[in-house]
Coordinates of N, CA and C and ligand atoms in Angstrom, one line a residue:
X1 N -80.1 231.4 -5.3 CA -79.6 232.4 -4.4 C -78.1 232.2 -4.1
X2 N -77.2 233.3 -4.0 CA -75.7 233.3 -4.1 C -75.7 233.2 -2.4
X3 N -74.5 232.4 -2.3 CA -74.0 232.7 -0.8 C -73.2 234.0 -0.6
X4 N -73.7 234.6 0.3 CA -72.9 236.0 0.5 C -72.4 236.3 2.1
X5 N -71.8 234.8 2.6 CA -71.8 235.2 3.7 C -70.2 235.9 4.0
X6 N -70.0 236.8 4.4 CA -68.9 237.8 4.8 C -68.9 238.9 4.1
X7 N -69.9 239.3 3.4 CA -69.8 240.3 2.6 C -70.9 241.2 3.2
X8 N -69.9 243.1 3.0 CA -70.8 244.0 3.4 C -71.5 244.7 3.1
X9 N -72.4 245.7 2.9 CA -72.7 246.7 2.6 C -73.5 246.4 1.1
X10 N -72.9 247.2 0.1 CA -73.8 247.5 -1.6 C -73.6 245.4 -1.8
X11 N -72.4 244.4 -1.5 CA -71.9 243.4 -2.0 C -72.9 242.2 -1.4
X12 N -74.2 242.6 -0.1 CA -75.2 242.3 0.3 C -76.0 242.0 -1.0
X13 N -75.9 243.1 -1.9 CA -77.5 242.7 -2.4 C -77.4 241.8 -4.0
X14 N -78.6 241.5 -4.3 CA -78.6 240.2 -4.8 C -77.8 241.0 -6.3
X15 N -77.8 240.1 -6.8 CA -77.4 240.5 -8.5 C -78.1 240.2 -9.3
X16 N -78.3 241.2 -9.9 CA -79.3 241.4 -11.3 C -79.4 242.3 -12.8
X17 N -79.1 241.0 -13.9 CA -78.9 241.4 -15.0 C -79.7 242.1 -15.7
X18 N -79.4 242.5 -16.8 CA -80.6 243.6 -17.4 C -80.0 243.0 -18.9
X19 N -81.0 242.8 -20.2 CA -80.5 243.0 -21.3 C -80.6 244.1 -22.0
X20 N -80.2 244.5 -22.7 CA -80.2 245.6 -23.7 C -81.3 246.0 -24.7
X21 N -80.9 245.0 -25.8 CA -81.6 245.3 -27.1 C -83.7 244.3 -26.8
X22 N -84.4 245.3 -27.2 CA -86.1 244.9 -26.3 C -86.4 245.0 -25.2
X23 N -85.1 245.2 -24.1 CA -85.6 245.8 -22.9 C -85.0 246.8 -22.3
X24 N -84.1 247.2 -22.0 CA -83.8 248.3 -22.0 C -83.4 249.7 -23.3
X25 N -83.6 248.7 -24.3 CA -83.4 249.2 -25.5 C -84.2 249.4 -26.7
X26 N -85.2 250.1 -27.1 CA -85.9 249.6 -28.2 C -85.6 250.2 -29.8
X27 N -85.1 248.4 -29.9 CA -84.1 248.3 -31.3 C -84.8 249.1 -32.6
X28 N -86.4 248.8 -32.9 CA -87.2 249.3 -34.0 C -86.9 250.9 -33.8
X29 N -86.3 251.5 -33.0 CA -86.6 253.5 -33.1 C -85.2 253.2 -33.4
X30 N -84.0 252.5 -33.4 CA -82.8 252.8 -34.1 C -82.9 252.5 -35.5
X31 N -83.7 251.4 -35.4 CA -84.1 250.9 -36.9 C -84.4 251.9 -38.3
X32 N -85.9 252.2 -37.6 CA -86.6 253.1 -37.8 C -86.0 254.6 -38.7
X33 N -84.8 254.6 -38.0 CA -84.4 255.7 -38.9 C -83.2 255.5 -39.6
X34 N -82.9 254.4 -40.1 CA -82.2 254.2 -41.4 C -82.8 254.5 -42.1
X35 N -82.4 255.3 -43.7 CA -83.2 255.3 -44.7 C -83.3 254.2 -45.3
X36 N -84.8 254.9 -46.0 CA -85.5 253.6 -46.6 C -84.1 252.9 -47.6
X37 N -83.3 253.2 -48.5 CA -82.3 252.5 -48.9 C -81.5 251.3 -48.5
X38 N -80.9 251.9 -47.1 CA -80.4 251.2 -45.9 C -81.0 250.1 -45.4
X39 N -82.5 250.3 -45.0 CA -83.4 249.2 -44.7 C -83.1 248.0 -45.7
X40 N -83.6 248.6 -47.1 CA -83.9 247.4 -47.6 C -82.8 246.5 -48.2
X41 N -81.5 247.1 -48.1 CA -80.5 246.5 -48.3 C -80.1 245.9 -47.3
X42 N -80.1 246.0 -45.9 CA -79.8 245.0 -44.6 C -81.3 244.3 -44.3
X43 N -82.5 244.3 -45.2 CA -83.8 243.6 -44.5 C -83.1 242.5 -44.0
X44 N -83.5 241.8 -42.7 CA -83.7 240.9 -41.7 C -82.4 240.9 -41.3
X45 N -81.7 241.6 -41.2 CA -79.9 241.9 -40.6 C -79.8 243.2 -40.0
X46 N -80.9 243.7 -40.1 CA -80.6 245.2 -39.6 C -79.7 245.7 -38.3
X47 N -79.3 244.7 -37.6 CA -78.3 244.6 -36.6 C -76.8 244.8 -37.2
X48 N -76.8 244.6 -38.3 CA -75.3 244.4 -38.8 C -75.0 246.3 -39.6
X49 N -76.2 247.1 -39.5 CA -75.8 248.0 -40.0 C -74.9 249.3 -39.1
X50 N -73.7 249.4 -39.5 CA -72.9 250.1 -38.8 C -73.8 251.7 -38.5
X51 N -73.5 251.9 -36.8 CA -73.8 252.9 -36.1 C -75.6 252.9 -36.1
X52 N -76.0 251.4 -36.2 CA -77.9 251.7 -35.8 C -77.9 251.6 -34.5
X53 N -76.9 250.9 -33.2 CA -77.2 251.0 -31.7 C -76.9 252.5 -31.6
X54 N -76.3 253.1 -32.1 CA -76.8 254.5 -31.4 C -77.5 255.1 -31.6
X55 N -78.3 254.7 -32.5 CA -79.8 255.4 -32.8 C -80.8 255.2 -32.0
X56 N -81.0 254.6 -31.2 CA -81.6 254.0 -30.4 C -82.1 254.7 -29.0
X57 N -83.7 254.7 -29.2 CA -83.8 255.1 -27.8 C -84.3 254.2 -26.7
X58 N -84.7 254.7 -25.7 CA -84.8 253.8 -24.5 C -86.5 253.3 -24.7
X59 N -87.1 252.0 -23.9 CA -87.6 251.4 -23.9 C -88.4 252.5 -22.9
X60 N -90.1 252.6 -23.1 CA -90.9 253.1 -22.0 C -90.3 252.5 -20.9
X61 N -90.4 253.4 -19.6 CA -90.1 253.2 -18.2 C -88.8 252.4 -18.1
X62 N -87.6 252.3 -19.2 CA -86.7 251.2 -18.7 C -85.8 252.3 -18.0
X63 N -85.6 253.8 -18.5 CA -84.4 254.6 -17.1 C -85.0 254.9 -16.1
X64 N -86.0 254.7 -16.1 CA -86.1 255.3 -14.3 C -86.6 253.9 -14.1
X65 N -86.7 252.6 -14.8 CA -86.5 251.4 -13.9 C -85.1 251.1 -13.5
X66 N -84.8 251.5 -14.5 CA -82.8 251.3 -14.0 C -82.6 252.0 -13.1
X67 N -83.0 253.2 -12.8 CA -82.8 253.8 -12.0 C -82.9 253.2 -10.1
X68 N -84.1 253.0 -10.2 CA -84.9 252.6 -9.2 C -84.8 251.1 -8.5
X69 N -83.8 250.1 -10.1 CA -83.5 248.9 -9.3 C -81.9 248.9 -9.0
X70 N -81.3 249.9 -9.1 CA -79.4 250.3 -9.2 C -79.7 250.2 -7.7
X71 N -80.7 251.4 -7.1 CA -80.9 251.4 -5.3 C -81.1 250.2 -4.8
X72 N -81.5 248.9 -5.3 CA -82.2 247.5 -4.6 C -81.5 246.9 -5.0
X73 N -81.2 246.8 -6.0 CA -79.6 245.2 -6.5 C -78.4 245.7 -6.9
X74 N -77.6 244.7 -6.9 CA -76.0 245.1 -7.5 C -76.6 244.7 -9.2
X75 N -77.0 246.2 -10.2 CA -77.4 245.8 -11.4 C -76.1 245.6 -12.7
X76 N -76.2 244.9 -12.9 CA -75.2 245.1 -14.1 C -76.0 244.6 -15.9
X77 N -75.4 245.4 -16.9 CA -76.4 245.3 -17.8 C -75.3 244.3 -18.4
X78 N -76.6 243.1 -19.2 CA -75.7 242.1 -20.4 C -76.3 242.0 -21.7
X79 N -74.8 242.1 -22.2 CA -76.1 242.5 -23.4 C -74.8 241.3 -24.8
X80 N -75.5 241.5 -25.9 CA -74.6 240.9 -27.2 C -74.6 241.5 -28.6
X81 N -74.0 242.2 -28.3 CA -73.3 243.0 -29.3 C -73.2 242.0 -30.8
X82 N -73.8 242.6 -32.2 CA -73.3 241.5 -33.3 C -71.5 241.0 -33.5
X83 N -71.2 240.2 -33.5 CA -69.7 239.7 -33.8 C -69.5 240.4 -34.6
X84 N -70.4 240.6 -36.1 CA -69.5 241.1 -37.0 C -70.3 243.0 -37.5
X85 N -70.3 243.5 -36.4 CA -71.1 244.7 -36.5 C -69.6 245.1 -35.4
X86 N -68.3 245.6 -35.9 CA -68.2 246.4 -34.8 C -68.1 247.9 -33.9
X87 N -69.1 248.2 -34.5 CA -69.4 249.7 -33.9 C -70.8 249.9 -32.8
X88 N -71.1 248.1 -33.4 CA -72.1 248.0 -32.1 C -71.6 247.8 -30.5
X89 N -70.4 247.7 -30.8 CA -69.5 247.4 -29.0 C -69.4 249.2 -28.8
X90 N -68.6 249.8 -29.2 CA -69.1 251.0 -29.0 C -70.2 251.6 -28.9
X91 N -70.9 251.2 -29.7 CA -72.1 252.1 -29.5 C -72.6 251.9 -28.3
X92 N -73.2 250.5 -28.5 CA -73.6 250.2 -26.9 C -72.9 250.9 -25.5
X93 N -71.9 250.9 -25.1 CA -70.9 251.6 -24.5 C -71.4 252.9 -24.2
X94 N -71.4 253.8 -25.3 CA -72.1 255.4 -25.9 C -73.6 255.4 -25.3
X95 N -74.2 254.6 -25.5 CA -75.4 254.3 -25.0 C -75.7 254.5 -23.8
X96 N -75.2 253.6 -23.0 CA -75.3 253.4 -21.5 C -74.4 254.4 -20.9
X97 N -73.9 255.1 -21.4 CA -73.5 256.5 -20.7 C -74.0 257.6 -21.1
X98 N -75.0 257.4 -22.3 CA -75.9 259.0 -22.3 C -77.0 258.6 -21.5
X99 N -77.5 257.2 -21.7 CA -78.9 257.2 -21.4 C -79.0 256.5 -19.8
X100 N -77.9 256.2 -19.5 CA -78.2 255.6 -17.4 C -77.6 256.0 -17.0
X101 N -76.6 257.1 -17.5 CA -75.6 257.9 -16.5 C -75.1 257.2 -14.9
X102 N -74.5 257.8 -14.1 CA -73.4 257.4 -13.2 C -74.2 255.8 -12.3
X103 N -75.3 255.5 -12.5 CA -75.7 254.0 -12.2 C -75.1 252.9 -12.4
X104 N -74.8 253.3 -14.0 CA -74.1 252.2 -15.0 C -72.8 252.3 -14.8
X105 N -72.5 253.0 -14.3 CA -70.5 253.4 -14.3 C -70.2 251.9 -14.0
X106 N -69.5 251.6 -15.5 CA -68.1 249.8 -15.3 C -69.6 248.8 -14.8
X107 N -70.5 249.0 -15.5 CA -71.4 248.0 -15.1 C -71.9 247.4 -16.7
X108 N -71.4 247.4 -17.7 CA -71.6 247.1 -18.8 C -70.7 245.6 -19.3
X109 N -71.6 244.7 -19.5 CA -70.9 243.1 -19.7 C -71.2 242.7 -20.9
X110 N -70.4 242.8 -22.0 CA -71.2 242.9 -23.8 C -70.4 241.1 -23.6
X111 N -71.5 240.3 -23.8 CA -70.6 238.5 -24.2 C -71.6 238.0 -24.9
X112 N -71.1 237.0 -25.5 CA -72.1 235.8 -26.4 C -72.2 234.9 -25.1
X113 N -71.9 234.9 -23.8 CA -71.9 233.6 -23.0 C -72.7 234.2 -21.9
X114 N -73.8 234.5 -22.2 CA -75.0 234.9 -20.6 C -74.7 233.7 -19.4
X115 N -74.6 232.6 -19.7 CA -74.6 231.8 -18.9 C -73.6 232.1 -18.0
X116 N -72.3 232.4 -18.3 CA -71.3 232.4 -17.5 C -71.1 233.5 -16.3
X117 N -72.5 234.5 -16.8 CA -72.1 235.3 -15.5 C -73.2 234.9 -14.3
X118 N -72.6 234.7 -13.0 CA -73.4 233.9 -11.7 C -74.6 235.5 -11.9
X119 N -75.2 234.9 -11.0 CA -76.3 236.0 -10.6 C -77.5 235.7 -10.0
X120 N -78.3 236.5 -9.4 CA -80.0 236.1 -9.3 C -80.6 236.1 -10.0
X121 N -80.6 237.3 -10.7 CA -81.5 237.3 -11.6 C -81.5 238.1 -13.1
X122 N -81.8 237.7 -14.3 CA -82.1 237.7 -15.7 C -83.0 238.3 -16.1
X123 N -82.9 239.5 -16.8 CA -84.2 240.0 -17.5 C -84.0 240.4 -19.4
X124 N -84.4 238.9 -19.5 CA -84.0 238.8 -20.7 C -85.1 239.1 -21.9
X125 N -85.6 239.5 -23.1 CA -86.6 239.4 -24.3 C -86.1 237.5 -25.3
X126 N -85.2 237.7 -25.2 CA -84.5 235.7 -25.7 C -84.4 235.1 -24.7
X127 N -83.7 233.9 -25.4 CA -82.9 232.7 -24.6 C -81.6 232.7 -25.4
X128 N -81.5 233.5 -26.4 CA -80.2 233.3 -26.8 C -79.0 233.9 -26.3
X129 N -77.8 233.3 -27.0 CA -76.5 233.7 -26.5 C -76.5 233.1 -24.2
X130 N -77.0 232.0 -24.1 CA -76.3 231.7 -23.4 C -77.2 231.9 -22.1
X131 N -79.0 232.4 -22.6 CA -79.4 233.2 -21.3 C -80.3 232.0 -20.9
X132 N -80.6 230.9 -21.8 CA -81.7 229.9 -21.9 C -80.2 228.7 -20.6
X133 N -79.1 229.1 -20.9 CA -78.4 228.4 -19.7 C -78.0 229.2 -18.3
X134 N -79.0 230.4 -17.9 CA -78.5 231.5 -17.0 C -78.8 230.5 -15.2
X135 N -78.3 230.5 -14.3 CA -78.4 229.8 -13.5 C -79.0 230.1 -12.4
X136 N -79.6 231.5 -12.4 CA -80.5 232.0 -11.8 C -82.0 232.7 -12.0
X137 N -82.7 233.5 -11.6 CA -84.2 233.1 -12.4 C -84.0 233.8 -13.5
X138 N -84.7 233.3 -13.9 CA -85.0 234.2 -15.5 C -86.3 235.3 -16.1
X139 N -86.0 236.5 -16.1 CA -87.8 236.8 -16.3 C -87.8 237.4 -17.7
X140 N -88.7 236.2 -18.5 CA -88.2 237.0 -20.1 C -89.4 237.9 -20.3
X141 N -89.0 239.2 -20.8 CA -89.6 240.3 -21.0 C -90.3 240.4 -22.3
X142 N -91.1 240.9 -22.3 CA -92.5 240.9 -23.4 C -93.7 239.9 -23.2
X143 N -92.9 238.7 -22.5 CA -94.0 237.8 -21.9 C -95.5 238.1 -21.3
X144 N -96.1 237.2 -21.3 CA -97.9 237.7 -20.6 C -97.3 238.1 -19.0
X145 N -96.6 237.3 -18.4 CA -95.9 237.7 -16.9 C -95.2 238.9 -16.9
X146 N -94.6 239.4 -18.0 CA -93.6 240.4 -17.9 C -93.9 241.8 -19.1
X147 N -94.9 242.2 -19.3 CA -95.2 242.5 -20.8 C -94.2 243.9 -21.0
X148 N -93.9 244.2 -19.4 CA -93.5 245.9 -19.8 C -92.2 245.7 -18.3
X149 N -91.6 247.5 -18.4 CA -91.1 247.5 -17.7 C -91.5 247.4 -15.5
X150 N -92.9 248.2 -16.1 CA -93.7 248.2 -14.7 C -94.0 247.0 -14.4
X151 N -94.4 246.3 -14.5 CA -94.7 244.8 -14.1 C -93.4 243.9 -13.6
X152 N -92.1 243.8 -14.5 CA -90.8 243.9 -13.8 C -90.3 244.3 -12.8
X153 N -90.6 245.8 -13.1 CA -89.9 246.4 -11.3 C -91.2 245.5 -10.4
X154 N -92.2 246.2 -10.7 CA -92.7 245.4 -9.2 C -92.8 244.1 -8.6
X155 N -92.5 243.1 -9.5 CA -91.8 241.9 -9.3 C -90.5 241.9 -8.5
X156 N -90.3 243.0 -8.9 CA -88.2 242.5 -8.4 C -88.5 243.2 -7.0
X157 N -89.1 244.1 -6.5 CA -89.4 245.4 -5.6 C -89.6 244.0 -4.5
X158 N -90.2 243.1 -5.1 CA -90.6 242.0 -4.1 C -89.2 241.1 -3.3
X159 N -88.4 241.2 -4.4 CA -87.2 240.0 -3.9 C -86.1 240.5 -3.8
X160 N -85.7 242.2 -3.7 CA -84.8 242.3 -3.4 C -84.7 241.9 -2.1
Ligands
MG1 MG1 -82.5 241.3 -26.3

């Protein structure tokens, strides 16, 4: 828990990260529609294929969970973009403003270093890029504790 003593209003409430790609994002429906060609020439890289993050639609219940936890925490999304894909920084970008509209406004943190941003809390599908060192709790998503987005909110519903 962050000390927040002097601070007012929205700078009250706790902070909480969101990842992208498996939870707010489900990467297999961008996949999905590469053609079969495309597939099989990026099999197990499919991240590195230019413009598949904007193929991409949203994860069951993850916009109107975004929605619903923008009102309870200071949310900001973290996500990691491939180094050598760069249209995935854009895309992602494209994303979070068709699909969470004015929630998300300057709330988007694309790094390889999760660890480095403070916070309360983590809603991660990995530990990678930095989230297995996140300093506040962590709830990794797909887990038996966390399988979906409903089980999430109502966890968080608890601690804001
Ligand atoms: Mg992920």
């Amino acid at each position: 828990m962050l000390l927040r003593e002097g601070l007012e209003g929205d700078e009250m409430r706790k902070i909480l990260y969101l990842d992208m790609d498996g939870v707010l994002v489900d990467f297999m429906s961008g996949a999905n529609k590469l053609s079969p060609s495309v597939r099989r020439r990026f099999a197990n890289r499919l991240d590195k294929v230019a413009g598949v993050f904007g193929l991409m639609e949203p994860m069951p219940g993850a916009v109107e969970a975004f929605a619903e936890l923008s009102s309870l925490y200071d949310v900001y999304i973290l996500s990691t973009p491939p180094w050598d894909n760069a249209s995935g920084w854009s895309d992602k970008y494209a994303w979070v403003h068709s699909h969470l509209g004015e929630a998300a406004h300057k709330r988007l943190i694309l790094t390889h270093h999760k660890n480095l941003n403070r916070g309360d809390f983590l809603v991660d599908d990995r530990l990678a890029n930095g989230a297995d060192r996140f300093e506040g709790e962590y709830l990794l998503f797909g887990s038996d504790a966390y399988p979906d987005w409903h089980t999430v909110v109502e966890y968080l519903r608890t601690k804001a």
